[in-house]
Amino acid sequence: AQSVTQLDSQVPVFEEAPVELRCNYSSSVSVYLFWYVQYPNQGLQLLLKYLSGSTLVESINGFEAEFNKSQTSFHLRKPSVHISDTAEYFCAVSEGGGSNYKLTFGKGTLLTVNP
Amino acid sequence: GAVVSQHPSWVICKSGTSVKIECRSLDFQATTMFWYRQFPKQSLMLMATSNEGSKATYEQGVEKDKFLINHASLTLSTLTVTSAHPEDSSFYICSAPGTVNTEAFFGQGTRLTVV
């Protein structure tokens, strides 16, 4: 069975500082990896995903994540955060693909950006 | 991208009553919908998988008779919380696999409060 571990439940940082949100997974087969962002009382929005190809994936708002197969990690990074990045971030994994896949989520990391 | 619309966004009901939550795929057909439950400051836990035209598949520990799922058409899945109790208060989120096999699209979520 697959599992996802987000090592930090909360990460407070100052505006314009760099940030890294850690994510490790375990799976016996090939996986697809995702980062979702959730703002208060809202659903989840896809931030970025790794399906295949380049191990470094980027989002349009400056976040990036690197798939490291040997370390089974998919850490999320941003070189300079904004107040508006304050939200809950979830790492997720699915095994295989197809139209009936299921996502397994980590417990989430609350990123709080302070002025 | 694909849009999943979930309604209502929040609902307050009395203990013992039933509440229906709707999840619609607006610009694509979804033969499968996933229903998740999220407790405060916790991750999303998959409750069940609804399948158009057939019975839903429930995860271990989820009461089928309490959480009734209906997937009557390719664009609508519903979750009915029957005889709701305060412990059923939670954030419920639906999601559907989109046109890309390995990406999910989430509804906005429903905040259920049972008083």
XYZ file of C-alpha atoms in Angstrom:
230
model
C 0.000 0.000 0.000
C 1.129 3.515 -0.675
C 1.625 6.150 2.006
C 2.691 9.767 2.174
C 4.564 11.493 4.979
C 4.722 15.240 5.319
C 7.298 15.798 7.996
C 6.256 19.283 9.032
C 2.723 20.049 10.160
C 3.422 23.786 10.302
C 6.019 25.987 8.640
C 6.127 29.668 9.595
C 8.310 31.914 7.445
C 8.771 35.598 6.766
C 7.754 37.197 3.510
C 10.360 36.924 0.730
C 12.172 34.100 2.523
C 12.730 30.739 0.822
C 10.689 27.736 1.909
C 10.776 23.983 1.540
C 7.865 21.710 2.403
C 8.971 18.121 2.712
C 7.172 15.081 1.360
C 8.235 11.450 1.369
C 6.259 8.553 0.020
C 6.358 4.790 0.021
C 5.074 2.570 -2.717
C 5.906 -0.750 -4.244
C 5.192 0.402 -7.788
C 5.679 3.448 -9.946
C 3.835 6.475 -8.705
C 2.487 9.779 -9.801
C 3.045 12.643 -7.381
C 1.079 15.794 -6.734
C 1.052 18.894 -4.597
C -2.293 20.492 -3.826
C -2.995 23.782 -2.070
C -6.056 24.434 0.065
C -7.216 27.847 1.229
C -9.568 28.047 4.240
C -12.956 26.419 3.649
C -12.168 25.711 0.040
C -11.487 22.651 -2.039
C -8.100 21.599 -3.286
C -6.297 23.196 -6.179
C -3.603 21.371 -8.071
C -0.289 23.149 -7.669
C 1.942 20.855 -9.677
C 2.375 17.238 -10.615
C 4.989 14.714 -11.627
C 3.877 12.068 -14.071
C 7.028 11.241 -16.030
C 9.938 12.900 -17.781
C 11.849 15.700 -16.115
C 12.102 15.200 -12.375
C 11.849 18.939 -11.743
C 8.356 20.339 -12.171
C 7.266 23.930 -11.794
C 4.042 25.792 -11.161
C 3.017 29.121 -12.644
C 3.319 30.926 -9.298
C 6.944 30.141 -8.590
C 6.738 26.828 -6.747
C 8.785 23.851 -7.873
C 9.165 20.268 -6.747
C 11.734 17.646 -7.564
C 11.021 13.951 -7.766
C 13.842 11.973 -6.188
C 13.272 8.284 -6.716
C 16.226 7.089 -4.667
C 15.099 9.116 -1.657
C 11.384 8.610 -2.400
C 10.828 12.316 -1.955
C 8.922 15.089 -3.682
C 9.787 18.228 -1.733
C 8.107 21.512 -2.610
C 10.189 24.688 -2.760
C 9.806 28.363 -3.446
C 12.745 30.795 -3.410
C 10.710 33.778 -2.177
C 7.274 33.487 -0.603
C 4.443 36.009 -0.478
C 1.760 36.628 2.122
C -0.740 35.176 -0.335
C 1.051 31.816 -0.237
C -0.329 31.237 3.259
C -2.377 28.049 2.956
C -2.414 24.328 3.669
C -0.330 22.238 1.293
C -0.968 18.559 0.667
C 1.338 16.096 -0.983
C -0.426 13.185 -2.684
C 0.485 10.029 -4.534
C -1.363 7.707 -6.851
C -0.203 4.359 -8.053
C -0.439 3.683 -11.740
C -3.069 5.646 -13.591
C -6.216 5.044 -15.498
C -9.600 6.509 -14.927
C -10.207 4.957 -11.531
C -7.063 5.823 -9.638
C -7.146 6.911 -6.002
C -5.084 9.537 -4.286
C -3.411 9.031 -0.937
C -2.742 12.285 0.857
C -0.225 13.345 3.428
C -1.458 15.065 6.558
C -0.734 18.486 5.178
C 1.629 21.330 6.005
C 0.300 24.683 7.044
C 2.488 27.371 5.515
C 2.155 30.703 7.279
C 3.893 33.659 5.699
C 4.389 36.556 8.074
C 5.159 40.160 7.094
C -9.412 22.993 -17.051
C -12.204 20.690 -15.991
C -14.596 21.994 -13.352
C -16.293 20.121 -10.558
C -19.063 22.014 -8.797
C -20.054 21.005 -5.293
C -23.174 22.262 -3.545
C -23.886 23.462 -0.923
C -20.665 25.038 0.259
C -21.877 24.966 3.833
C -24.870 23.583 5.676
C -26.079 23.516 9.262
C -28.609 20.878 10.212
C -30.248 19.497 13.301
C -29.215 16.185 14.747
C -31.279 13.360 13.286
C -31.962 14.985 9.935
C -30.450 14.063 6.579
C -28.325 16.227 4.330
C -27.623 15.810 0.634
C -24.442 17.074 -0.998
C -24.224 17.310 -4.781
C -21.161 17.075 -6.947
C -21.411 17.913 -10.643
C -18.862 17.683 -13.420
C -19.622 20.753 -15.508
C -17.715 20.264 -18.735
C -16.887 16.594 -18.836
C -18.421 13.238 -18.021
C -17.290 11.428 -14.912
C -18.006 7.731 -14.607
C -16.268 7.814 -11.251
C -16.378 10.246 -8.353
C -14.435 10.079 -5.134
C -15.821 11.347 -1.831
C -13.413 12.488 0.850
C -13.862 13.635 4.412
C -11.546 16.060 6.112
C -11.449 16.647 9.856
C -10.063 19.946 11.164
C -6.337 20.242 10.657
C -6.148 16.771 9.176
C -5.759 15.280 5.764
C -8.385 14.023 3.386
C -9.597 10.499 3.947
C -11.255 8.653 1.120
C -14.732 7.553 2.126
C -16.080 5.950 -1.005
C -15.937 5.723 -4.757
C -19.136 6.280 -6.681
C -19.613 4.606 -10.039
C -22.178 5.707 -12.567
C -24.870 3.088 -12.927
C -23.618 0.770 -10.214
C -23.137 0.575 -6.480
C -20.580 2.680 -4.711
C -17.468 1.168 -3.216
C -16.894 2.101 0.407
C -13.606 2.227 2.256
C -13.144 0.126 5.335
C -14.868 1.570 8.364
C -17.296 3.778 6.439
C -20.959 3.020 7.114
C -22.817 2.407 3.877
C -26.219 3.025 5.395
C -25.171 6.304 6.900
C -23.388 7.767 3.893
C -25.584 7.040 0.915
C -23.979 7.625 -2.446
C -25.817 7.843 -5.724
C -24.263 8.332 -9.139
C -27.323 8.516 -11.351
C -25.759 10.228 -14.339
C -22.376 10.895 -15.888
C -22.358 14.420 -14.484
C -23.881 14.065 -11.027
C -22.932 12.207 -7.871
C -24.603 12.784 -4.520
C -23.661 12.010 -0.946
C -26.460 11.892 1.613
C -25.570 11.917 5.280
C -28.516 10.189 6.920
C -29.609 10.753 10.507
C -26.742 13.150 11.014
C -25.104 13.509 14.398
C -22.627 16.086 15.691
C -19.745 13.698 15.098
C -20.586 13.790 11.393
C -19.647 17.472 11.331
C -16.774 17.745 8.910
C -15.613 19.067 5.555
C -16.683 16.832 2.679
C -14.984 17.070 -0.709
C -15.709 15.294 -3.969
C -13.321 14.784 -6.820
C -13.397 13.325 -10.285
C -10.698 12.042 -12.578
C -10.445 14.534 -15.405
C -9.711 14.107 -19.079
C -6.080 13.421 -18.262
C -5.868 10.015 -16.676
C -3.709 10.921 -13.760
C -5.147 14.211 -12.589
C -8.075 14.751 -10.227
C -10.398 17.746 -10.083
C -11.893 18.731 -6.778
C -15.138 20.350 -5.786
C -15.112 23.370 -3.524
C -16.051 21.284 -0.516
C -19.030 21.307 1.846
C -18.748 22.332 5.481
C -21.339 20.306 7.388
C -22.209 21.304 10.930
C -24.681 19.177 12.863
C -26.162 20.822 15.940
